[in-house]
Amino acid sequence: MMQKIILKHLMLLAAALFSVFVASCSQSVSNSTHDNDEFVRVDGQNFYLGDKPYRYVGANMWYGAYLGSPGETGDRERLTRELDVLLEHGITNLRILAASETSDLMRAVRPAVVKNTQGDLDSELLLGLDFLLAEMAKRDMKAVLYLNNFWQWSGGMSQYVAWFTGTEVLDPDVTGKWNPFMENSARFYRIEQAQQLYRKVIRSVITRTNSITGMPYNDDPTIMSWQLANEPRPGSDADGRVNFEAFERWVDVTAGYVKSLAPRQLVSTGNEGAMGTLGDAELFERSHSSPNIDYLTFHMWIKNWNWFDITKPEATYDSAVATAKHYMSQHVEIAQRLGKPIVLEEFGVERDNGVFDHKTPVAYRDRFYAMVYSVIEDNTAAGGPFVGSNFWAWGGFGKTDRADYMWQKGDDFFGDPPQEAQGLNSVFSDDETTLKVIAKHAERLQAL
Ligand code: IFL
């Protein structure tokens, strides 16, 4: 009899403990201080914020977390002034580098977020990201954060490959050879140890709690999207086909992993479109059909892809615009077929005559931006999937007096990463004509 009573009490105690456990679990889900309405979500071919379509004018500001750092890398005063200028001109979405890797690459930014193969992270740069996100939240801005880079300027995939193959890093700024560099970087998708470290970094960043707002990153509506990498490619156009399946699998599996950590935020690839997928629009479509990819990204580089020569503008501009229009409509059609929104999250043009000095006029840049924006406005007005853009790149108050315009550790940050001339594609805070074009576009989108 006594045994039965004890058993009954034990069972009651277990039931009580279980209900406390269940209550605490559901509390941690509902503990979020944010409604779903505060997060950008995808519905069909559109983004929504609450019950309103979310369409945006954005910029690339890869260095945002660097400027936010409390250490010697940072300049918080410059950062907040730049955010104010951006906001004044209707620019409310920023695409930002959230993970860089320490490396010997000649032109890689220093310091870097990932310090070593153990996955130790630079605490000052993360405090910088905290600060940036907190300041963006105050201004109702949204962030797109990329977690790796196909290119060498932040360490990126080439550094992961070097870490886990024990080989020296293959540096295109030393060799001048791009195809072997791309093929080598694409080995990253298949190196299991590299993937483990990358996932460790992803987990650390996405589950971090912001030291200023107290908000876990994965519960912060300021973060619109996590992006797998900047411009991930399957490999070089010459030799990359054999890597495509590994690339496609990597996109799907990694995006699924990110989703599991950040179910209320969006996931995107950071890919350039057909030109970043072996020049093949079908392969771009295939790799973006994964249900773990919420929306499509594409980039458009009229100089890099030899559509435009700024030193021969009369001869090349019109045909560059025709090609650009075709490229945009081709990608919009893919988005329509997949039933997902699409964003042009990189496009840029040099200053006139290809001069870096920031006093040089930007007539062709302004014309090109206006053309791109009018395509977006027309598509938006027609209810299409072309829902936003981020020009490349915001350079803000950056200044250099280097004769070769190349960045060195300790110099101001520009929108142009360290592997390119500082001033190549940057839009500065006093580039009034360009800012006017951008602000007009913001007004028009608002009116739609
Ligand atoms: O700066 C470049 C950057 O690495 C990128 N795409 C092209 C930019 C301009 O060349 O992501």
mmCIF file of N, CA and C in Angstrom, residues 218-343:
data_model
loop_
_atom_site.group_PDB
_atom_site.id
_atom_site.type_symbol
_atom_site.label_atom_id
_atom_site.label_comp_id
_atom_site.label_asym_id
_atom_site.label_seq_id
_atom_site.Cartn_x
_atom_site.Cartn_y
_atom_site.Cartn_z
ATOM 1 N N ASN A 218 19.118 36.092 -34.042
ATOM 2 C CA ASN A 218 18.065 35.398 -34.801
ATOM 3 C C ASN A 218 16.656 35.800 -34.369
ATOM 4 N N ASP A 219 16.571 36.766 -33.458
ATOM 5 C CA ASP A 219 15.261 37.290 -33.084
ATOM 6 C C ASP A 219 15.236 38.803 -33.301
ATOM 7 N N ASP A 220 16.103 39.268 -34.189
ATOM 8 C CA ASP A 220 16.209 40.713 -34.417
ATOM 9 C C ASP A 220 15.603 41.054 -35.788
ATOM 10 N N PRO A 221 14.478 41.741 -35.812
ATOM 11 C CA PRO A 221 13.840 42.046 -37.099
ATOM 12 C C PRO A 221 14.649 43.005 -37.971
ATOM 13 N N THR A 222 15.694 43.607 -37.410
ATOM 14 C CA THR A 222 16.575 44.441 -38.245
ATOM 15 C C THR A 222 17.266 43.579 -39.303
ATOM 16 N N ILE A 223 17.503 42.318 -38.963
ATOM 17 C CA ILE A 223 18.157 41.422 -39.926
ATOM 18 C C ILE A 223 17.090 40.834 -40.846
ATOM 19 N N MET A 224 17.112 41.304 -42.087
ATOM 20 C CA MET A 224 16.130 40.803 -43.049
ATOM 21 C C MET A 224 16.545 39.430 -43.554
ATOM 22 N N SER A 225 17.852 39.285 -43.845
ATOM 23 C CA SER A 225 18.275 38.059 -44.530
ATOM 24 C C SER A 225 19.698 37.676 -44.167
ATOM 25 N N TRP A 226 19.905 36.372 -44.070
ATOM 26 C CA TRP A 226 21.251 35.804 -43.962
ATOM 27 C C TRP A 226 21.636 35.312 -45.340
ATOM 28 N N GLN A 227 22.858 35.609 -45.707
ATOM 29 C CA GLN A 227 23.278 35.248 -47.046
ATOM 30 C C GLN A 227 24.476 34.302 -46.952
ATOM 31 N N LEU A 228 24.459 33.251 -47.766
ATOM 32 C CA LEU A 228 25.493 32.216 -47.650
ATOM 33 C C LEU A 228 26.884 32.787 -47.876
ATOM 34 N N ALA A 229 27.005 33.684 -48.840
ATOM 35 C CA ALA A 229 28.332 34.249 -49.154
ATOM 36 C C ALA A 229 28.168 35.413 -50.112
ATOM 37 N N ASN A 230 29.240 36.174 -50.285
ATOM 38 C CA ASN A 230 29.262 37.152 -51.351
ATOM 39 C C ASN A 230 29.684 36.439 -52.641
ATOM 40 N N GLU A 231 28.808 36.484 -53.620
ATOM 41 C CA GLU A 231 29.066 35.968 -54.960
ATOM 42 C C GLU A 231 29.607 34.535 -55.016
ATOM 43 N N PRO A 232 28.961 33.597 -54.313
ATOM 44 C CA PRO A 232 29.438 32.219 -54.429
ATOM 45 C C PRO A 232 29.240 31.709 -55.850
ATOM 46 N N ARG A 233 30.254 31.120 -56.418
ATOM 47 C CA ARG A 233 30.202 30.559 -57.780
ATOM 48 C C ARG A 233 30.540 29.075 -57.729
ATOM 49 N N PRO A 234 30.075 28.321 -58.706
ATOM 50 C CA PRO A 234 30.462 26.908 -58.738
ATOM 51 C C PRO A 234 31.933 26.716 -59.096
ATOM 52 N N GLY A 235 32.542 27.723 -59.682
ATOM 53 C CA GLY A 235 33.946 27.618 -60.091
ATOM 54 C C GLY A 235 34.162 28.595 -61.224
ATOM 55 N N SER A 236 35.187 28.359 -62.027
ATOM 56 C CA SER A 236 35.421 29.277 -63.148
ATOM 57 C C SER A 236 34.537 28.878 -64.324
ATOM 58 N N ASP A 237 34.262 29.845 -65.199
ATOM 59 C CA ASP A 237 33.438 29.537 -66.375
ATOM 60 C C ASP A 237 34.114 28.474 -67.248
ATOM 61 N N ALA A 238 35.441 28.480 -67.224
ATOM 62 C CA ALA A 238 36.169 27.542 -68.084
ATOM 63 C C ALA A 238 36.072 26.097 -67.581
ATOM 64 N N ASP A 239 36.136 25.924 -66.254
ATOM 65 C CA ASP A 239 36.265 24.542 -65.743
ATOM 66 C C ASP A 239 35.256 24.163 -64.660
ATOM 67 N N GLY A 240 34.297 25.057 -64.376
ATOM 68 C CA GLY A 240 33.476 24.861 -63.177
ATOM 69 C C GLY A 240 32.325 23.868 -63.270
ATOM 70 N N ARG A 241 31.996 23.388 -64.482
ATOM 71 C CA ARG A 241 30.802 22.539 -64.620
ATOM 72 C C ARG A 241 30.825 21.314 -63.693
ATOM 73 N N VAL A 242 31.993 20.733 -63.558
ATOM 74 C CA VAL A 242 32.082 19.517 -62.744
ATOM 75 C C VAL A 242 31.757 19.796 -61.265
ATOM 76 N N ASN A 243 31.823 21.051 -60.882
ATOM 77 C CA ASN A 243 31.545 21.377 -59.474
ATOM 78 C C ASN A 243 30.076 21.693 -59.235
ATOM 79 N N PHE A 244 29.291 21.776 -60.337
ATOM 80 C CA PHE A 244 27.962 22.347 -60.158
ATOM 81 C C PHE A 244 27.107 21.571 -59.146
ATOM 82 N N GLU A 245 27.141 20.245 -59.239
ATOM 83 C CA GLU A 245 26.263 19.499 -58.328
ATOM 84 C C GLU A 245 26.649 19.690 -56.866
ATOM 85 N N ALA A 246 27.934 19.749 -56.603
ATOM 86 C CA ALA A 246 28.385 19.992 -55.222
ATOM 87 C C ALA A 246 27.935 21.386 -54.776
ATOM 88 N N PHE A 247 28.019 22.328 -55.691
ATOM 89 C CA PHE A 247 27.597 23.700 -55.394
ATOM 90 C C PHE A 247 26.097 23.745 -55.078
ATOM 91 N N GLU A 248 25.328 23.093 -55.927
ATOM 92 C CA GLU A 248 23.868 23.086 -55.770
ATOM 93 C C GLU A 248 23.477 22.462 -54.419
ATOM 94 N N ARG A 249 24.158 21.364 -54.090
ATOM 95 C CA ARG A 249 23.878 20.693 -52.814
ATOM 96 C C ARG A 249 24.266 21.600 -51.648
ATOM 97 N N TRP A 250 25.396 22.252 -51.780
ATOM 98 C CA TRP A 250 25.878 23.153 -50.719
ATOM 99 C C TRP A 250 24.866 24.281 -50.484
ATOM 100 N N VAL A 251 24.345 24.848 -51.576
ATOM 101 C CA VAL A 251 23.348 25.923 -51.443
ATOM 102 C C VAL A 251 22.160 25.403 -50.637
ATOM 103 N N ASP A 252 21.640 24.272 -51.045
ATOM 104 C CA ASP A 252 20.425 23.750 -50.415
ATOM 105 C C ASP A 252 20.653 23.399 -48.936
ATOM 106 N N VAL A 253 21.728 22.667 -48.680
ATOM 107 C CA VAL A 253 21.974 22.172 -47.319
ATOM 108 C C VAL A 253 22.346 23.326 -46.377
ATOM 109 N N THR A 254 23.199 24.233 -46.851
ATOM 110 C CA THR A 254 23.605 25.334 -45.969
ATOM 111 C C THR A 254 22.425 26.260 -45.696
ATOM 112 N N ALA A 255 21.647 26.525 -46.739
ATOM 113 C CA ALA A 255 20.478 27.396 -46.530
ATOM 114 C C ALA A 255 19.510 26.744 -45.535
ATOM 115 N N GLY A 256 19.378 25.433 -45.616
ATOM 116 C CA GLY A 256 18.509 24.720 -44.667
ATOM 117 C C GLY A 256 19.045 24.855 -43.248
ATOM 118 N N TYR A 257 20.357 24.779 -43.121
ATOM 119 C CA TYR A 257 20.967 24.908 -41.796
ATOM 120 C C TYR A 257 20.712 26.315 -41.229
ATOM 121 N N VAL A 258 20.915 27.333 -42.082
ATOM 122 C CA VAL A 258 20.687 28.713 -41.631
ATOM 123 C C VAL A 258 19.222 28.871 -41.205
ATOM 124 N N LYS A 259 18.334 28.319 -41.987
ATOM 125 C CA LYS A 259 16.898 28.423 -41.678
ATOM 126 C C LYS A 259 16.571 27.802 -40.326
ATOM 127 N N SER A 260 17.237 26.672 -40.038
ATOM 128 C CA SER A 260 16.946 26.002 -38.770
ATOM 129 C C SER A 260 17.381 26.888 -37.594
ATOM 130 N N LEU A 261 18.386 27.735 -37.814
ATOM 131 C CA LEU A 261 18.868 28.605 -36.730
ATOM 132 C C LEU A 261 18.111 29.932 -36.670
ATOM 133 N N ALA A 262 17.535 30.332 -37.793
ATOM 134 C CA ALA A 262 16.900 31.659 -37.867
ATOM 135 C C ALA A 262 15.572 31.557 -38.619
ATOM 136 N N PRO A 263 14.613 30.845 -38.028
ATOM 137 C CA PRO A 263 13.392 30.568 -38.799
ATOM 138 C C PRO A 263 12.563 31.803 -39.150
ATOM 139 N N ARG A 264 12.790 32.919 -38.436
ATOM 140 C CA ARG A 264 11.958 34.092 -38.741
ATOM 141 C C ARG A 264 12.646 35.058 -39.707
ATOM 142 N N GLN A 265 13.872 34.728 -40.113
ATOM 143 C CA GLN A 265 14.574 35.620 -41.045
ATOM 144 C C GLN A 265 14.741 34.903 -42.387
ATOM 145 N N LEU A 266 15.009 35.677 -43.421
ATOM 146 C CA LEU A 266 15.076 35.093 -44.765
ATOM 147 C C LEU A 266 16.485 34.563 -45.062
ATOM 148 N N VAL A 267 16.539 33.693 -46.049
ATOM 149 C CA VAL A 267 17.832 33.141 -46.466
ATOM 150 C C VAL A 267 17.996 33.356 -47.974
ATOM 151 N N SER A 268 19.179 33.837 -48.358
ATOM 152 C CA SER A 268 19.459 34.070 -49.781
ATOM 153 C C SER A 268 20.897 33.625 -50.066
ATOM 154 N N THR A 269 21.246 33.537 -51.355
ATOM 155 C CA THR A 269 22.584 33.005 -51.670
ATOM 156 C C THR A 269 23.666 34.074 -51.758
ATOM 157 N N GLY A 270 23.318 35.269 -52.336
ATOM 158 C CA GLY A 270 24.354 36.275 -52.631
ATOM 159 C C GLY A 270 24.963 36.059 -54.004
ATOM 160 N N ASN A 271 24.343 35.199 -54.793
ATOM 161 C CA ASN A 271 24.858 34.834 -56.128
ATOM 162 C C ASN A 271 24.596 35.946 -57.153
ATOM 163 N N GLU A 272 25.411 35.976 -58.205
ATOM 164 C CA GLU A 272 25.313 37.050 -59.210
ATOM 165 C C GLU A 272 24.285 36.801 -60.299
ATOM 166 N N GLY A 273 23.676 35.606 -60.318
ATOM 167 C CA GLY A 273 22.780 35.277 -61.426
ATOM 168 C C GLY A 273 23.540 34.448 -62.440
ATOM 169 N N ALA A 274 23.039 34.448 -63.683
ATOM 170 C CA ALA A 274 23.648 33.594 -64.713
ATOM 171 C C ALA A 274 25.153 33.843 -64.832
ATOM 172 N N MET A 275 25.572 35.111 -64.754
ATOM 173 C CA MET A 275 26.998 35.410 -64.947
ATOM 174 C C MET A 275 27.874 34.853 -63.817
ATOM 175 N N GLY A 276 27.256 34.537 -62.700
ATOM 176 C CA GLY A 276 28.019 33.931 -61.598
ATOM 177 C C GLY A 276 27.753 32.443 -61.504
ATOM 178 N N THR A 277 26.996 31.913 -62.460
ATOM 179 C CA THR A 277 26.699 30.477 -62.433
ATOM 180 C C THR A 277 27.102 29.892 -63.785
ATOM 181 N N LEU A 278 28.373 30.030 -64.064
ATOM 182 C CA LEU A 278 28.961 29.449 -65.287
ATOM 183 C C LEU A 278 28.339 30.014 -66.555
ATOM 184 N N GLY A 279 27.774 31.229 -66.445
ATOM 185 C CA GLY A 279 27.162 31.869 -67.615
ATOM 186 C C GLY A 279 25.891 31.166 -68.056
ATOM 187 N N ASP A 280 25.288 30.392 -67.166
ATOM 188 C CA ASP A 280 24.175 29.537 -67.562
ATOM 189 C C ASP A 280 22.926 29.850 -66.723
ATOM 190 N N ALA A 281 21.943 30.478 -67.361
ATOM 191 C CA ALA A 281 20.734 30.892 -66.630
ATOM 192 C C ALA A 281 19.970 29.690 -66.066
ATOM 193 N N GLU A 282 20.019 28.574 -66.778
ATOM 194 C CA GLU A 282 19.295 27.388 -66.279
ATOM 195 C C GLU A 282 19.892 26.874 -64.980
ATOM 196 N N LEU A 283 21.223 26.924 -64.913
ATOM 197 C CA LEU A 283 21.869 26.443 -63.680
ATOM 198 C C LEU A 283 21.593 27.406 -62.526
ATOM 199 N N PHE A 284 21.521 28.699 -62.846
ATOM 200 C CA PHE A 284 21.147 29.672 -61.803
ATOM 201 C C PHE A 284 19.748 29.339 -61.278
ATOM 202 N N GLU A 285 18.844 29.090 -62.198
ATOM 203 C CA GLU A 285 17.459 28.781 -61.808
ATOM 204 C C GLU A 285 17.427 27.509 -60.955
ATOM 205 N N ARG A 286 18.168 26.506 -61.410
ATOM 206 C CA ARG A 286 18.180 25.228 -60.690
ATOM 207 C C ARG A 286 18.691 25.402 -59.256
ATOM 208 N N SER A 287 19.785 26.152 -59.106
ATOM 209 C CA SER A 287 20.369 26.259 -57.762
ATOM 210 C C SER A 287 19.527 27.151 -56.843
ATOM 211 N N HIS A 288 18.603 27.911 -57.421
ATOM 212 C CA HIS A 288 17.756 28.781 -56.588
ATOM 213 C C HIS A 288 16.336 28.251 -56.426
ATOM 214 N N SER A 289 16.124 27.029 -56.919
ATOM 215 C CA SER A 289 14.781 26.466 -56.775
ATOM 216 C C SER A 289 14.623 25.801 -55.404
ATOM 217 N N SER A 290 15.708 25.689 -54.654
ATOM 218 C CA SER A 290 15.635 25.067 -53.323
ATOM 219 C C SER A 290 14.591 25.781 -52.464
ATOM 220 N N PRO A 291 13.751 25.024 -51.765
ATOM 221 C CA PRO A 291 12.765 25.658 -50.877
ATOM 222 C C PRO A 291 13.431 26.401 -49.713
ATOM 223 N N ASN A 292 14.723 26.134 -49.488
ATOM 224 C CA ASN A 292 15.417 26.838 -48.397
ATOM 225 C C ASN A 292 15.897 28.228 -48.808
ATOM 226 N N ILE A 293 15.781 28.538 -50.090
ATOM 227 C CA ILE A 293 16.168 29.874 -50.580
ATOM 228 C C ILE A 293 14.881 30.686 -50.755
ATOM 229 N N ASP A 294 14.776 31.760 -49.976
ATOM 230 C CA ASP A 294 13.513 32.513 -49.958
ATOM 231 C C ASP A 294 13.335 33.456 -51.137
ATOM 232 N N TYR A 295 14.444 34.002 -51.622
ATOM 233 C CA TYR A 295 14.333 34.941 -52.747
ATOM 234 C C TYR A 295 15.607 34.889 -53.578
ATOM 235 N N LEU A 296 15.545 35.419 -54.772
ATOM 236 C CA LEU A 296 16.698 35.373 -55.669
ATOM 237 C C LEU A 296 17.499 36.667 -55.585
ATOM 238 N N THR A 297 18.795 36.523 -55.754
ATOM 239 C CA THR A 297 19.650 37.704 -55.860
ATOM 240 C C THR A 297 20.317 37.662 -57.228
ATOM 241 N N PHE A 298 20.628 38.831 -57.763
ATOM 242 C CA PHE A 298 21.537 38.866 -58.913
ATOM 243 C C PHE A 298 22.322 40.163 -58.891
ATOM 244 N N HIS A 299 23.462 40.155 -59.576
ATOM 245 C CA HIS A 299 24.371 41.297 -59.612
ATOM 246 C C HIS A 299 24.576 41.673 -61.070
ATOM 247 N N MET A 300 24.997 42.921 -61.306
ATOM 248 C CA MET A 300 25.179 43.327 -62.703
ATOM 249 C C MET A 300 26.387 44.260 -62.809
ATOM 250 N N TRP A 301 27.421 43.779 -63.495
ATOM 251 C CA TRP A 301 28.694 44.502 -63.574
ATOM 252 C C TRP A 301 29.064 44.794 -65.023
ATOM 253 N N ILE A 302 28.643 45.966 -65.492
ATOM 254 C CA ILE A 302 28.788 46.248 -66.925
ATOM 255 C C ILE A 302 30.243 46.441 -67.357
ATOM 256 N N LYS A 303 31.093 46.845 -66.418
ATOM 257 C CA LYS A 303 32.513 46.952 -66.789
ATOM 258 C C LYS A 303 33.192 45.590 -66.683
ATOM 259 N N ASN A 304 33.019 44.935 -65.517
ATOM 260 C CA ASN A 304 33.719 43.659 -65.296
ATOM 261 C C ASN A 304 33.382 42.632 -66.376
ATOM 262 N N TRP A 305 32.178 42.741 -66.916
ATOM 263 C CA TRP A 305 31.747 41.741 -67.900
ATOM 264 C C TRP A 305 31.917 42.241 -69.342
ATOM 265 N N ASN A 306 32.709 43.323 -69.449
ATOM 266 C CA ASN A 306 33.068 43.872 -70.781
ATOM 267 C C ASN A 306 31.870 44.332 -71.613
ATOM 268 N N TRP A 307 30.839 44.825 -70.954
ATOM 269 C CA TRP A 307 29.719 45.384 -71.711
ATOM 270 C C TRP A 307 29.929 46.884 -71.923
ATOM 271 N N PHE A 308 30.761 47.485 -71.057
ATOM 272 C CA PHE A 308 30.907 48.939 -71.071
ATOM 273 C C PHE A 308 32.359 49.308 -70.817
ATOM 274 N N ASP A 309 32.807 50.335 -71.596
ATOM 275 C CA ASP A 309 34.164 50.845 -71.384
ATOM 276 C C ASP A 309 34.032 52.334 -71.087
ATOM 277 N N ILE A 310 34.302 52.698 -69.848
ATOM 278 C CA ILE A 310 34.097 54.093 -69.410
ATOM 279 C C ILE A 310 35.039 55.046 -70.153
ATOM 280 N N THR A 311 36.096 54.534 -70.753
ATOM 281 C CA THR A 311 36.979 55.422 -71.520
ATOM 282 C C THR A 311 36.467 55.600 -72.957
ATOM 283 N N LYS A 312 35.449 54.789 -73.311
ATOM 284 C CA LYS A 312 34.830 54.956 -74.643
ATOM 285 C C LYS A 312 33.318 54.956 -74.472
ATOM 286 N N PRO A 313 32.820 55.892 -73.702
ATOM 287 C CA PRO A 313 31.396 55.813 -73.361
ATOM 288 C C PRO A 313 30.460 55.953 -74.557
ATOM 289 N N GLU A 314 30.802 56.861 -75.493
ATOM 290 C CA GLU A 314 29.880 57.046 -76.637
ATOM 291 C C GLU A 314 29.715 55.746 -77.409
ATOM 292 N N ALA A 315 30.822 55.051 -77.535
ATOM 293 C CA ALA A 315 30.786 53.827 -78.349
ATOM 294 C C ALA A 315 30.161 52.650 -77.618
ATOM 295 N N THR A 316 30.172 52.661 -76.281
ATOM 296 C CA THR A 316 29.777 51.419 -75.588
ATOM 297 C C THR A 316 28.558 51.549 -74.675
ATOM 298 N N TYR A 317 28.154 52.766 -74.326
ATOM 299 C CA TYR A 317 27.101 52.891 -73.313
ATOM 300 C C TYR A 317 25.759 52.316 -73.782
ATOM 301 N N ASP A 318 25.336 52.696 -74.992
ATOM 302 C CA ASP A 318 23.998 52.253 -75.424
ATOM 303 C C ASP A 318 23.891 50.736 -75.510
ATOM 304 N N SER A 319 24.920 50.126 -76.030
ATOM 305 C CA SER A 319 24.834 48.664 -76.131
ATOM 306 C C SER A 319 24.909 48.032 -74.735
ATOM 307 N N ALA A 320 25.663 48.677 -73.824
ATOM 308 C CA ALA A 320 25.727 48.151 -72.446
ATOM 309 C C ALA A 320 24.346 48.204 -71.799
ATOM 310 N N VAL A 321 23.627 49.301 -72.056
ATOM 311 C CA VAL A 321 22.281 49.431 -71.472
ATOM 312 C C VAL A 321 21.349 48.370 -72.044
ATOM 313 N N ALA A 322 21.466 48.144 -73.359
ATOM 314 C CA ALA A 322 20.600 47.126 -73.975
ATOM 315 C C ALA A 322 20.883 45.754 -73.359
ATOM 316 N N THR A 323 22.166 45.443 -73.183
ATOM 317 C CA THR A 323 22.520 44.137 -72.595
ATOM 318 C C THR A 323 22.044 44.061 -71.145
ATOM 319 N N ALA A 324 22.211 45.169 -70.436
ATOM 320 C CA ALA A 324 21.794 45.193 -69.025
ATOM 321 C C ALA A 324 20.282 44.984 -68.902
ATOM 322 N N LYS A 325 19.539 45.610 -69.799
ATOM 323 C CA LYS A 325 18.073 45.460 -69.748
ATOM 324 C C LYS A 325 17.685 44.000 -70.014
ATOM 325 N N HIS A 326 18.386 43.417 -70.958
ATOM 326 C CA HIS A 326 18.099 42.015 -71.260
ATOM 327 C C HIS A 326 18.422 41.132 -70.047
ATOM 328 N N TYR A 327 19.560 41.419 -69.413
ATOM 329 C CA TYR A 327 19.983 40.629 -68.243
ATOM 330 C C TYR A 327 18.953 40.743 -67.117
ATOM 331 N N MET A 328 18.461 41.967 -66.924
ATOM 332 C CA MET A 328 17.469 42.154 -65.854
ATOM 333 C C MET A 328 16.185 41.399 -66.179
ATOM 334 N N SER A 329 15.720 41.524 -67.433
ATOM 335 C CA SER A 329 14.425 40.869 -67.718
ATOM 336 C C SER A 329 14.569 39.346 -67.699
ATOM 337 N N GLN A 330 15.726 38.859 -68.115
ATOM 338 C CA GLN A 330 15.959 37.401 -68.047
ATOM 339 C C GLN A 330 15.846 36.897 -66.590
ATOM 340 N N HIS A 331 16.386 37.650 -65.658
ATOM 341 C CA HIS A 331 16.355 37.220 -64.261
ATOM 342 C C HIS A 331 14.983 37.415 -63.619
ATOM 343 N N VAL A 332 14.298 38.465 -64.055
ATOM 344 C CA VAL A 332 12.932 38.665 -63.551
ATOM 345 C C VAL A 332 12.038 37.501 -64.011
ATOM 346 N N GLU A 333 12.252 37.060 -65.237
ATOM 347 C CA GLU A 333 11.455 35.909 -65.725
ATOM 348 C C GLU A 333 11.743 34.641 -64.915
ATOM 349 N N ILE A 334 12.987 34.469 -64.551
ATOM 350 C CA ILE A 334 13.329 33.286 -63.737
ATOM 351 C C ILE A 334 12.610 33.381 -62.387
ATOM 352 N N ALA A 335 12.625 34.588 -61.819
ATOM 353 C CA ALA A 335 11.948 34.774 -60.521
ATOM 354 C C ALA A 335 10.463 34.462 -60.661
ATOM 355 N N GLN A 336 9.894 34.908 -61.766
ATOM 356 C CA GLN A 336 8.465 34.631 -61.988
ATOM 357 C C GLN A 336 8.213 33.134 -62.070
ATOM 358 N N ARG A 337 9.070 32.453 -62.801
ATOM 359 C CA ARG A 337 8.886 30.996 -62.931
ATOM 360 C C ARG A 337 8.998 30.305 -61.583
ATOM 361 N N LEU A 338 9.957 30.773 -60.754
ATOM 362 C CA LEU A 338 10.136 30.121 -59.454
ATOM 363 C C LEU A 338 9.135 30.644 -58.413
ATOM 364 N N GLY A 339 8.446 31.734 -58.766
ATOM 365 C CA GLY A 339 7.465 32.314 -57.837
ATOM 366 C C GLY A 339 8.115 32.906 -56.599
ATOM 367 N N LYS A 340 9.298 33.542 -56.803
ATOM 368 C CA LYS A 340 10.014 34.157 -55.667
ATOM 369 C C LYS A 340 10.366 35.605 -56.013
ATOM 370 N N PRO A 341 10.513 36.456 -54.989
ATOM 371 C CA PRO A 341 10.989 37.817 -55.270
ATOM 372 C C PRO A 341 12.442 37.789 -55.740
ATOM 373 N N ILE A 342 12.860 38.884 -56.384
ATOM 374 C CA ILE A 342 14.271 38.998 -56.819
ATOM 375 C C ILE A 342 14.802 40.398 -56.516
ATOM 376 N N VAL A 343 16.074 40.444 -56.144
ATOM 377 C CA VAL A 343 16.724 41.708 -55.783
ATOM 378 C C VAL A 343 18.019 41.842 -56.579
#
